[in-house]
Coordinates of C-alpha atoms and ligand atoms in Angstrom, one line a residue:
X175 CA 54.7 114.1 24.5
X176 CA 56.8 117.1 23.6
X177 CA 56.7 119.0 20.3
X178 CA 58.9 121.8 19.2
X179 CA 56.1 124.2 18.5
X180 CA 57.5 126.7 20.9
X181 CA 60.5 127.5 18.8
X182 CA 59.9 126.3 15.2
X183 CA 57.4 126.8 12.5
X184 CA 56.7 123.2 11.9
X185 CA 55.8 120.9 14.7
X186 CA 56.4 117.2 14.7
X187 CA 52.6 116.8 15.2
X188 CA 51.9 118.7 12.0
X189 CA 54.2 116.5 10.0
X190 CA 53.0 113.1 11.2
X191 CA 50.8 112.5 8.2
X192 CA 53.4 113.6 5.8
X193 CA 55.9 111.2 7.4
X194 CA 53.5 108.3 7.1
X195 CA 52.7 109.1 3.5
X196 CA 56.4 109.2 2.6
X197 CA 57.3 106.1 4.6
X198 CA 54.7 104.1 2.6
X199 CA 56.5 104.9 -0.6
X200 CA 60.0 104.0 0.6
X201 CA 61.9 100.9 -0.3
X202 CA 64.1 99.2 2.2
X203 CA 67.1 100.6 0.4
X204 CA 65.8 104.1 0.8
X205 CA 65.1 103.6 4.5
X206 CA 68.6 102.2 5.1
X207 CA 70.0 105.2 3.2
X208 CA 68.2 107.6 5.6
X209 CA 69.8 105.9 8.5
X210 CA 73.3 106.4 7.1
X211 CA 75.5 109.3 7.9
X212 CA 78.8 109.6 5.9
X213 CA 81.8 111.8 6.1
X214 CA 81.9 114.1 3.1
X215 CA 85.3 112.8 2.0
X216 CA 84.0 109.3 1.7
X217 CA 81.1 109.9 -0.6
X218 CA 80.3 111.9 -3.8
X219 CA 77.2 113.9 -4.3
X220 CA 76.1 111.4 -7.0
X221 CA 76.3 108.6 -4.5
X222 CA 74.2 110.6 -2.1
X223 CA 71.4 110.6 -4.6
X224 CA 72.0 107.0 -5.7
X225 CA 71.8 105.6 -2.2
X226 CA 69.3 108.1 -0.9
X227 CA 71.7 108.9 2.0
X228 CA 70.1 110.6 5.0
X229 CA 73.0 112.7 6.3
X230 CA 76.5 113.9 5.6
X231 CA 78.9 115.3 8.1
X232 CA 82.2 117.1 8.2
X233 CA 84.4 115.7 10.9
X234 CA 86.9 117.9 12.8
X235 CA 88.8 119.8 10.1
X236 CA 86.5 118.4 7.4
X237 CA 87.1 121.6 5.3
X238 CA 87.0 122.4 1.7
X239 CA 90.1 123.7 0.0
X240 CA 90.5 126.7 0.0
X241 CA 88.7 127.0 3.4
X242 CA 86.4 129.9 3.7
X243 CA 82.7 130.5 4.3
X244 CA 81.8 130.6 0.5
X245 CA 83.6 127.3 -0.3
X246 CA 81.9 125.7 2.7
X247 CA 78.5 126.9 1.4
X248 CA 79.3 125.5 -2.1
X249 CA 80.6 122.2 -0.7
X250 CA 77.4 121.6 1.4
X251 CA 75.1 122.8 -1.4
X252 CA 76.5 120.1 -3.8
X253 CA 75.3 117.4 -1.4
X254 CA 72.0 119.1 -0.6
X255 CA 71.2 119.4 -4.3
X256 CA 72.2 115.8 -5.0
X257 CA 69.8 114.5 -2.3
X258 CA 67.0 116.4 -4.1
X259 CA 67.8 114.4 -7.2
X260 CA 67.2 111.1 -5.5
X261 CA 64.0 109.2 -6.4
X262 CA 61.9 110.6 -3.6
X263 CA 63.9 113.8 -3.2
X264 CA 64.3 113.5 0.6
X265 CA 66.6 116.3 1.7
X266 CA 69.8 115.5 3.6
X267 CA 70.7 117.0 6.9
X268 CA 74.4 118.0 7.1
X269 CA 76.1 118.0 10.5
X270 CA 79.2 119.6 11.9
X271 CA 81.0 120.1 15.2
X272 CA 80.4 123.8 15.7
X273 CA 81.4 123.6 19.3
X274 CA 82.7 127.1 19.8
X275 CA 81.5 129.0 16.7
X276 CA 81.6 127.7 13.2
X277 CA 85.1 126.7 14.2
X278 CA 86.3 124.8 11.1
X279 CA 85.8 127.8 8.9
X280 CA 88.7 130.1 8.4
X281 CA 87.6 133.6 9.1
X282 CA 84.7 132.7 11.3
X283 CA 84.7 133.9 14.9
X284 CA 85.9 131.3 17.4
X285 CA 84.4 131.8 20.8
X286 CA 85.9 130.6 24.1
X287 CA 85.5 126.9 24.7
X288 CA 82.8 125.8 27.2
X289 CA 85.3 125.6 30.1
X290 CA 85.6 129.3 29.8
X291 CA 81.8 129.9 29.3
X292 CA 81.2 127.9 32.5
X293 CA 83.3 130.5 34.3
X294 CA 81.3 133.3 32.9
X295 CA 78.1 131.9 34.5
X296 CA 76.2 133.9 31.9
X297 CA 73.4 132.0 30.2
X298 CA 72.3 135.0 28.2
X299 CA 75.7 135.2 26.7
X300 CA 75.8 131.5 25.9
X301 CA 72.4 131.8 24.1
X302 CA 73.6 134.7 22.0
X303 CA 76.8 132.7 21.1
X304 CA 74.7 129.7 20.1
X305 CA 72.4 131.9 17.9
X306 CA 75.4 133.4 16.1
X307 CA 76.8 129.9 15.6
X308 CA 73.5 128.7 14.3
X309 CA 73.2 131.5 11.8
X310 CA 76.8 130.9 10.6
X311 CA 76.3 127.2 10.0
X312 CA 72.9 127.7 8.4
X313 CA 74.5 130.3 6.1
X314 CA 76.7 127.4 4.9
X315 CA 73.8 125.0 4.5
X316 CA 74.2 123.2 7.8
X317 CA 71.2 122.7 10.1
X318 CA 72.7 120.3 12.6
X319 CA 75.2 121.2 15.3
X320 CA 76.9 118.4 17.2
X321 CA 76.6 120.5 20.4
X322 CA 76.1 121.1 23.2
X323 CA 78.2 118.6 25.1
X324 CA 76.4 118.2 28.4
X325 CA 79.3 116.2 29.8
X326 CA 80.0 116.7 33.5
X327 CA 83.8 116.1 33.6
X328 CA 84.9 114.6 36.9
X329 CA 88.6 114.0 36.0
X330 CA 90.3 116.8 34.2
X331 CA 93.0 114.5 33.0
X332 CA 90.3 113.8 30.3
X333 CA 91.2 115.4 27.0
X334 CA 87.6 116.6 26.5
X335 CA 87.2 118.3 29.9
X336 CA 87.1 121.7 28.1
X337 CA 84.1 120.7 26.1
X338 CA 82.1 120.5 29.3
X339 CA 80.9 123.7 30.9
X340 CA 81.6 122.5 34.4
X341 CA 82.1 119.7 36.9
X342 CA 78.8 120.7 38.4
X343 CA 75.6 119.3 36.8
X344 CA 73.4 122.2 37.6
X345 CA 75.7 124.7 35.9
X346 CA 76.0 122.3 32.9
X347 CA 72.2 122.2 32.7
X348 CA 71.8 126.0 33.0
X349 CA 74.3 126.8 30.2
X350 CA 73.6 123.9 27.9
X351 CA 69.9 124.7 27.9
X352 CA 70.8 128.3 27.0
X353 CA 72.9 127.0 24.1
X354 CA 69.9 124.9 22.9
X355 CA 67.6 127.9 23.1
X356 CA 70.1 129.8 20.9
X357 CA 70.2 127.0 18.2
X358 CA 66.4 126.7 18.3
X359 CA 65.8 130.4 17.8
X360 CA 64.1 131.1 14.5
X361 CA 66.3 132.7 11.9
X362 CA 65.0 135.1 9.2
X363 CA 64.3 132.3 6.8
X364 CA 62.1 130.7 9.4
X365 CA 64.7 127.9 10.0
X366 CA 66.4 126.9 13.2
X367 CA 69.3 124.5 14.0
X368 CA 69.1 121.0 15.4
X369 CA 71.2 120.5 18.5
X370 CA 72.9 117.2 19.2
X371 CA 73.0 116.8 22.9
X372 CA 76.0 114.6 23.7
X373 CA 77.5 112.2 24.7
X374 CA 74.8 110.0 26.1
X375 CA 75.6 109.3 28.9
X376 CA 78.4 109.4 31.5
X377 CA 81.2 110.4 29.1
X378 CA 82.7 112.7 31.8
X379 CA 82.7 110.1 34.5
X380 CA 85.1 107.5 33.0
X381 CA 88.0 106.2 35.1
X382 CA 91.7 106.8 34.3
X383 CA 93.2 103.8 32.4
X384 CA 89.9 102.3 31.6
X385 CA 90.1 102.9 27.8
X386 CA 90.5 99.6 25.9
X387 CA 90.6 100.2 22.2
X388 CA 89.3 97.0 20.6
X389 CA 92.2 95.0 19.0
X390 CA 90.2 94.1 15.9
X391 CA 89.8 97.6 14.6
X392 CA 91.9 98.3 11.5
X393 CA 95.1 100.4 11.9
X394 CA 95.5 103.9 10.5
X395 CA 94.7 107.2 12.1
X396 CA 92.4 105.9 14.8
X397 CA 94.6 103.2 16.1
X398 CA 97.7 105.3 16.1
X399 CA 95.9 108.1 17.9
X400 CA 94.5 105.8 20.6
X401 CA 97.9 105.0 22.0
X402 CA 97.4 108.1 24.0
X403 CA 93.8 107.3 25.0
X404 CA 93.7 106.6 28.7
X405 CA 90.3 107.9 29.9
X406 CA 88.4 109.2 26.8
X407 CA 86.0 106.4 25.5
X408 CA 86.7 104.6 28.8
X409 CA 84.4 103.0 31.4
X410 CA 82.3 104.9 33.9
X411 CA 81.9 102.8 37.0
X412 CA 79.1 104.6 38.8
X413 CA 76.0 103.9 40.9
X414 CA 72.5 104.6 40.0
X415 CA 72.2 107.9 41.8
X416 CA 75.2 109.2 40.1
X417 CA 73.9 108.0 36.7
X418 CA 70.6 109.7 37.4
X419 CA 72.5 112.9 38.0
X420 CA 74.2 112.7 34.6
X421 CA 70.9 111.9 32.9
X422 CA 69.4 115.2 34.2
X423 CA 70.8 117.5 31.4
X424 CA 69.3 115.1 28.8
X425 CA 65.9 115.0 30.5
X426 CA 65.7 118.8 30.6
X427 CA 66.9 119.0 27.0
X428 CA 64.2 116.5 25.9
X429 CA 61.6 118.4 27.8
X430 CA 62.7 121.6 26.1
X431 CA 62.2 120.0 22.7
X432 CA 65.7 118.9 21.8
X433 CA 65.3 116.4 18.9
X434 CA 68.7 114.7 18.6
X435 CA 71.0 112.9 21.0
X436 CA 74.4 111.5 20.3
X437 CA 75.5 108.4 22.1
X438 CA 78.8 108.2 23.9
X439 CA 81.8 106.0 22.9
X440 CA 82.2 105.2 26.6
X441 CA 80.9 102.3 28.6
X442 CA 78.8 102.3 31.7
X443 CA 79.9 99.7 34.3
X444 CA 81.6 97.7 31.6
X445 CA 78.9 97.9 28.9
X446 CA 79.3 100.0 25.8
X447 CA 76.7 102.8 25.7
X448 CA 76.1 102.0 22.0
X449 CA 74.6 98.7 23.0
X450 CA 72.6 100.1 26.0
X451 CA 69.0 99.4 25.0
X452 CA 67.8 100.0 28.6
X453 CA 68.9 103.7 28.5
X454 CA 68.5 104.5 24.8
X455 CA 65.2 102.8 24.1
X456 CA 63.5 102.1 27.5
X457 CA 64.5 105.3 29.3
X458 CA 65.0 108.0 26.6
X459 CA 62.4 107.0 24.1
X460 CA 59.8 105.1 26.0
X461 CA 59.9 106.5 29.5
X462 CA 60.8 110.1 28.6
X463 CA 58.8 110.2 25.3
X464 CA 61.7 111.5 23.2
X465 CA 60.4 111.9 19.6
X466 CA 63.6 112.9 17.9
X467 CA 66.4 110.5 16.6
X468 CA 69.5 109.1 18.2
X469 CA 72.8 109.2 16.3
X470 CA 75.9 107.1 17.0
X471 CA 79.3 108.5 17.4
X472 CA 82.1 108.3 14.8
X473 CA 82.7 104.6 14.0
X474 CA 81.6 103.8 17.5
X475 CA 79.5 100.8 16.6
X476 CA 82.6 99.1 15.1
X477 CA 83.8 98.7 18.7
X478 CA 80.8 96.6 19.8
X479 CA 82.0 93.3 18.3
X480 CA 84.7 91.7 16.2
X481 CA 82.0 90.9 13.6
X482 CA 80.6 94.1 11.9
X483 CA 77.3 92.3 11.3
X484 CA 76.8 91.9 15.0
X485 CA 77.8 95.5 15.6
X486 CA 75.0 96.7 13.3
X487 CA 72.4 94.4 14.8
X488 CA 73.3 95.3 18.4
X489 CA 73.4 99.0 17.8
X490 CA 70.1 99.3 15.8
X491 CA 68.3 97.0 18.1
X492 CA 69.5 99.0 21.1
X493 CA 67.7 102.0 19.6
X494 CA 70.3 103.9 17.4
X495 CA 68.4 105.5 14.5
X496 CA 71.2 106.9 12.5
X497 CA 74.8 105.6 12.3
X498 CA 77.8 108.0 11.9
X499 CA 79.5 105.4 9.7
X500 CA 81.6 107.5 8.7
X501 CA 83.9 105.9 6.0
X502 CA 82.7 102.7 4.4
X503 CA 79.1 103.5 3.8
X504 CA 78.6 100.6 1.3
X505 CA 79.6 98.1 3.9
X506 CA 77.1 99.6 6.4
X507 CA 74.3 99.8 3.9
X508 CA 74.9 96.2 2.8
X509 CA 75.1 94.9 6.3
X510 CA 72.0 96.7 7.6
X511 CA 70.0 95.5 4.6
X512 CA 71.2 92.0 5.2
X513 CA 70.3 92.0 8.8
X514 CA 66.8 93.2 8.1
X515 CA 66.3 90.6 5.4
X516 CA 67.5 87.9 7.7
X517 CA 65.1 89.1 10.4
X518 CA 67.8 90.0 12.9
X519 CA 66.5 93.5 12.9
X520 CA 62.7 93.9 12.9
X521 CA 61.2 95.9 10.1
X522 CA 59.3 97.9 12.7
X523 CA 62.6 99.0 14.2
X524 CA 63.7 100.4 10.8
X525 CA 60.4 102.1 10.3
X526 CA 60.6 103.7 13.8
X527 CA 64.1 105.0 13.0
X528 CA 63.1 106.4 9.7
X529 CA 60.0 108.0 11.1
X530 CA 62.1 109.8 13.6
X531 CA 64.6 111.0 11.1
X532 CA 62.0 112.2 8.6
X533 CA 60.0 113.8 11.4
X534 CA 62.9 116.0 12.4
X535 CA 63.6 116.9 8.8
X536 CA 60.0 118.0 8.4
X537 CA 60.2 119.9 11.7
X538 CA 63.3 121.7 10.5
X539 CA 61.5 122.8 7.3
X540 CA 64.0 121.0 5.1
X541 CA 61.4 119.6 2.8
X542 CA 60.4 123.2 2.0
X543 CA 64.0 124.4 1.6
X544 CA 67.1 122.4 2.5
X545 CA 69.6 124.9 1.0
X546 CA 71.7 127.3 3.1
X547 CA 70.6 130.8 4.1
X548 CA 73.4 132.3 2.1
X549 CA 72.2 135.9 2.7
X550 CA 73.8 135.4 6.2
X551 CA 77.2 134.5 4.8
X552 CA 78.5 138.0 5.1
X553 CA 77.9 137.9 8.9
X554 CA 80.4 135.2 9.4
X555 CA 83.4 136.8 11.1
X556 CA 81.6 140.1 11.3
X557 CA 82.5 142.9 13.7
X558 CA 79.2 142.3 15.5
X559 CA 80.1 138.7 16.0
X560 CA 83.6 139.6 17.2
X561 CA 82.1 142.0 19.8
X562 CA 80.1 139.2 21.4
X563 CA 83.2 137.0 21.4
X564 CA 85.2 139.8 23.1
X565 CA 82.5 140.0 25.8
X566 CA 82.8 136.2 26.2
X567 CA 86.6 136.4 26.5
X568 CA 86.4 139.1 29.3
X569 CA 83.7 137.2 31.2
X570 CA 85.4 133.9 31.1
X571 CA 88.8 134.9 32.4
X572 CA 89.3 134.2 36.1
X573 CA 91.6 136.2 38.3
X574 CA 93.1 133.8 40.8
X575 CA 95.9 135.7 42.4
X576 CA 96.5 139.5 42.6
X577 CA 99.2 140.4 45.1
X578 CA 100.2 144.0 45.8
X579 CA 97.5 145.1 43.4
X580 CA 99.6 144.0 40.5
X581 CA 96.5 144.4 38.4
X582 CA 95.0 146.4 36.9
X583 CA 97.9 147.7 34.8
X584 CA 98.4 151.4 34.2
X585 CA 98.0 152.8 30.7
X586 CA 101.1 155.0 31.0
X587 CA 103.5 152.1 31.8
X588 CA 106.8 153.0 30.2
X589 CA 108.5 149.6 30.4
X590 CA 106.6 146.4 29.8
X591 CA 108.0 143.0 28.7
X592 CA 105.9 140.3 27.3
X593 CA 106.8 136.6 26.6
X594 CA 105.2 133.3 25.6
X595 CA 102.1 132.7 23.5
X596 CA 101.0 136.3 23.5
X597 CA 101.0 136.3 19.7
X598 CA 99.5 133.0 19.0
X599 CA 95.9 132.6 17.7
X600 CA 96.2 128.9 17.5
X601 CA 97.2 128.6 21.2
X602 CA 94.2 130.8 22.1
X603 CA 91.8 128.6 20.2
X604 CA 92.8 125.1 21.4
X605 CA 91.3 121.9 19.9
X606 CA 88.4 121.8 17.4
X607 CA 89.7 124.9 15.7
X608 CA 90.2 124.8 11.9
X609 CA 91.5 121.3 12.4
X610 CA 90.3 118.5 14.7
X611 CA 93.3 118.8 17.1
X612 CA 93.9 122.5 16.6
X613 CA 97.5 123.7 16.4
X614 CA 99.7 126.7 17.4
X615 CA 100.3 129.5 15.0
X616 CA 98.4 131.7 12.7
X617 CA 95.5 129.3 11.9
X618 CA 92.8 132.0 11.3
X619 CA 91.9 135.6 11.6
X620 CA 91.7 137.1 15.1
X621 CA 93.4 139.4 17.6
X622 CA 96.1 138.5 20.0
X623 CA 96.8 139.3 23.6
X624 CA 99.9 141.3 22.6
X625 CA 97.8 143.4 20.2
X626 CA 95.3 144.0 23.0
X627 CA 97.9 145.1 25.5
X628 CA 99.5 147.5 23.0
X629 CA 96.1 149.1 22.2
X630 CA 95.7 150.1 25.8
X631 CA 99.0 151.7 26.3
X632 CA 99.6 155.4 25.9
X633 CA 103.0 154.5 24.4
X634 CA 102.7 151.1 22.7
X635 CA 106.4 151.2 21.7
X636 CA 107.3 150.7 25.3
X637 CA 106.5 147.0 24.9
X638 CA 109.3 144.5 24.3
X639 CA 108.0 141.1 23.2
X640 CA 110.1 138.0 23.1
X641 CA 108.4 134.7 22.7
X642 CA 111.2 132.8 24.5
X643 CA 111.9 135.6 27.0
X644 CA 115.3 136.4 25.5
X645 CA 115.5 139.8 27.0
X646 CA 118.7 141.9 27.2
X647 CA 120.8 140.6 30.0
X648 CA 120.6 142.8 33.0
X649 CA 117.6 144.7 31.7
X650 CA 114.6 145.1 34.0
X651 CA 111.1 146.3 33.3
X652 CA 108.5 147.5 35.7
X653 CA 106.0 144.9 34.6
X654 CA 106.2 141.6 32.8
X655 CA 103.4 139.5 31.3
X656 CA 104.1 135.9 30.5
X657 CA 101.5 133.9 28.5
X658 CA 101.8 130.2 29.4
X659 CA 100.0 127.6 27.3
X660 CA 99.0 124.0 26.8
X661 CA 99.5 122.6 23.3
X662 CA 96.1 122.3 21.6
X663 CA 94.4 118.9 21.6
X664 CA 91.1 117.1 21.1
X665 CA 89.5 114.0 22.5
X666 CA 91.8 111.2 23.8
X667 CA 94.8 112.9 22.3
X668 CA 94.5 115.3 25.3
X669 CA 94.3 112.6 27.9
X670 CA 97.2 113.6 30.2
X671 CA 98.4 111.8 33.3
X672 CA 100.5 114.7 34.6
X673 CA 98.8 118.1 34.5
X674 CA 101.8 120.4 35.0
X675 CA 103.1 123.3 33.1
X676 CA 105.5 122.2 30.5
X677 CA 109.3 122.4 31.2
X678 CA 109.4 125.1 28.5
X679 CA 106.8 127.2 30.3
X680 CA 108.4 126.8 33.7
X681 CA 111.7 128.0 32.2
X682 CA 109.9 130.9 30.4
X683 CA 108.3 131.9 33.7
X684 CA 111.6 132.0 35.5
X685 CA 113.4 133.9 32.8
X686 CA 110.6 136.5 32.5
X687 CA 110.6 136.9 36.3
X688 CA 114.3 137.8 36.3
X689 CA 113.6 140.8 34.0
X690 CA 110.7 142.5 35.8
X691 CA 109.5 143.9 39.1
X692 CA 105.9 142.7 38.9
X693 CA 105.0 139.5 36.9
X694 CA 101.5 138.8 35.5
X695 CA 101.0 135.2 34.4
X696 CA 98.2 134.3 32.0
X697 CA 97.5 130.6 31.3
X698 CA 95.9 129.5 28.0
X699 CA 94.6 126.0 28.6
X700 CA 91.7 123.6 28.3
X701 CA 91.7 122.9 32.1
X702 CA 93.3 123.8 35.4
X703 CA 97.0 122.7 35.6
X704 CA 98.8 122.1 38.9
X705 CA 100.8 125.3 39.4
X706 CA 101.3 125.2 43.1
X707 CA 105.1 125.2 42.9
X708 CA 105.2 128.1 40.4
X709 CA 102.7 130.4 42.1
X710 CA 105.3 132.3 44.2
X711 CA 106.9 133.5 41.0
X712 CA 103.7 135.3 39.9
X713 CA 102.3 138.5 41.4
X714 CA 99.1 138.0 39.5
X715 CA 97.6 134.9 37.8
X716 CA 94.8 134.7 35.3
X717 CA 93.2 131.6 33.9
X718 CA 92.1 132.6 30.4
X719 CA 91.2 129.0 29.3
X720 CA 91.0 128.8 25.5
X721 CA 89.5 132.2 24.7
X722 CA 89.3 131.8 20.9
X723 CA 90.1 134.2 18.2
X724 CA 89.4 137.4 20.1
X725 CA 92.3 137.2 22.6
X726 CA 93.0 140.9 22.6
X727 CA 89.9 141.4 24.7
X728 CA 91.8 139.9 27.6
X729 CA 93.7 143.1 27.9
X730 CA 90.5 144.9 28.8
X731 CA 90.5 142.9 32.0
X732 CA 94.2 143.5 32.6
X733 CA 93.8 147.2 32.3
X734 CA 90.6 147.3 34.3
X735 CA 88.3 148.8 31.7
X736 CA 86.3 145.6 32.2
X737 CA 86.7 144.1 35.7
X738 CA 87.3 140.4 36.1
X739 CA 84.0 138.6 36.9
X740 CA 84.8 135.0 36.0
X741 CA 84.4 132.3 38.7
X742 CA 85.9 128.8 38.5
X743 CA 83.6 126.2 37.0
X744 CA 86.1 123.5 37.8
X745 CA 88.0 123.0 41.1
X746 CA 91.7 124.1 40.9
X747 CA 93.8 121.3 42.4
X748 CA 96.8 121.7 44.6
X749 CA 98.5 118.5 43.6
X750 CA 98.0 115.6 41.2
X751 CA 97.2 113.4 44.3
X752 CA 94.0 115.3 44.7
X753 CA 92.6 114.2 41.3
X754 CA 89.9 113.2 40.3
X755 CA 87.2 115.3 41.9
X756 CA 85.7 112.4 43.8
X757 CA 89.1 111.7 45.4
X758 CA 89.4 115.3 46.6
X759 CA 85.9 115.3 48.0
X760 CA 86.5 112.0 49.9
X761 CA 89.9 113.3 51.3
X762 CA 88.3 116.4 52.9
X763 CA 91.4 118.4 51.8
X764 CA 91.4 121.9 50.4
X765 CA 92.2 122.4 46.8
X766 CA 94.3 125.3 45.7
X767 CA 91.1 127.2 44.8
X768 CA 87.6 126.0 45.3
X769 CA 84.9 125.7 42.6
X770 CA 83.3 129.2 42.3
X771 CA 86.5 131.0 43.3
X772 CA 87.6 134.1 41.4
X773 CA 88.8 137.6 42.4
X774 CA 87.3 140.8 41.0
Ligands
LIG1500 C1 83.3 112.9 18.6 C2 82.0 113.6 18.6 C3 81.9 114.4 17.3 C4 82.1 113.4 16.1 C5 82.0 114.1 14.8 C6 83.6 112.1 17.4 O1 84.8 111.5 17.4 O2 83.3 112.1 19.8 O3 81.9 114.5 19.6 O4 80.7 115.0 17.2 O5 83.3 112.8 16.2 O6 83.2 114.8 14.5
LIG1501 C1 87.8 113.3 12.8 C2 87.0 113.8 14.0 C3 86.5 112.6 14.7 C4 87.7 111.7 15.1 C5 87.2 110.4 15.7 C6 88.9 112.4 13.2 O1 89.6 112.0 12.1 O2 88.3 114.4 12.1 O3 85.9 114.5 13.6 O4 85.9 113.1 15.9 O5 88.4 111.3 13.9 O6 88.2 109.7 16.4

């Protein structure tokens, strides 16, 4: 039986008596409240204390207005203080998707997405990033990070591929455990942050066209969005050996003291994971001895059955301890209470769930102090944080082609043209950045690739930048840099059947080519794209992934002050026929670039 003694001040074992003493005083309503997680826009602080709600979350882009670190701290504090006003004063735990830094907060540093960190192969760097992220969220009162994703994406058409470190399970384990260590690291107020290891299990192994949004779900945002859903939340048809492989990151996390697991929207061989008692209860809790609590994904239980009553019964009996409702909490509270009173959910199951939730809250030290460590607010977006992000940007870039020593660039270049997304922080950040989906443009503070290049040049005025490559006709520079980019996306919105450069980018590439002798192409994207037919147009090609706010650091690679060290954590396909990974492996063909490839 694991405890978290090695990283925290309070161990689960120490709190056992306190949990039992508290549990004895709790009414059914208070227990149900603890099992309920609500999105902050769907509940007031007063309701948190009235219903003794256990957890609040901010969904992607769940920001206060205006959006900055101080307003975040004030927003979260209102809920934390309200919870202390409830009859028993049980603290809430607030959760957020800080998946590449405290990425919803304007002004915070946004690190490269995991697809880039996978290429860095640098566990120490990932641990430092996680610690910075943990301190940033704790400064705003948040002690629960819905990360790391330990997905092992097998089909990069999946819109969440970039949230996974790699297509290789061992690399996922190495880097996700480093991330967990960083969150677990004790901060100066003695606190640490709870990781949510997600999405249990097989989220990266679903098949294309297997997503079937249930027809009974009400319209609105979710339904409209799911038109594009083709593989996200789909079905993983896999054998036992493959499943066991995807279970490994969870097992190691549990052994290392991780105390929260988020269940996947997806299905396993036709059965929804949120109903999978065999894996959630029998395997995770009973066989592995997991002592923490299991949380559902966003409205995921609603997909289990046309009747919400059945949804609740199935999910809680399968072993879910807390439900991310996230909107209509009164309906959930009412239904769960009803199901317990009717005997469809045993009282013992409720007590088990609440014990787990309270145990984690005690272990986190929330009963001593559930407010934010606001003395760390000033560090959010600090120069020291940005320096770590710059290191991450340089280490995640992968140099895939470099003909005629096109790179490194010379400092004294006197004619350089630049086109494309060289001046676009939003395109650098990708999804889960300020908003859920992310977007192009000046979404937050940071530095651009264009700024980085100019800073290296002896004569920065020699640069001509045109986003659309509208350079003077007949003009010709020694060197051109074109920044190609995917539009940002998150979750199933990014499911994409054809992974090519956009028509706009192909045109941009050709136009820039006409105006320079040597062309360097940089791709900002959440995954490899098929670029086989465009490769001849480029002398050098760099995959920069979604590097985040510190894009200027990429120029340190281009000018050779920091050599390229990144190695592909995902196979780079030659053609769409080669996808997904299993297909390529079975064919025995060569991809364009193998897993692990990268020039220095
Ligand atoms: C995602 C999770 C995320 C949650 C909260 C869900 O839609 O699948 O990864 O943690 O929303 O934003
Ligand atoms: C939220 C996300 C969530 C998603 C679920 C969005 O509205 O902002 O956090 O993951 O819905 O589909």
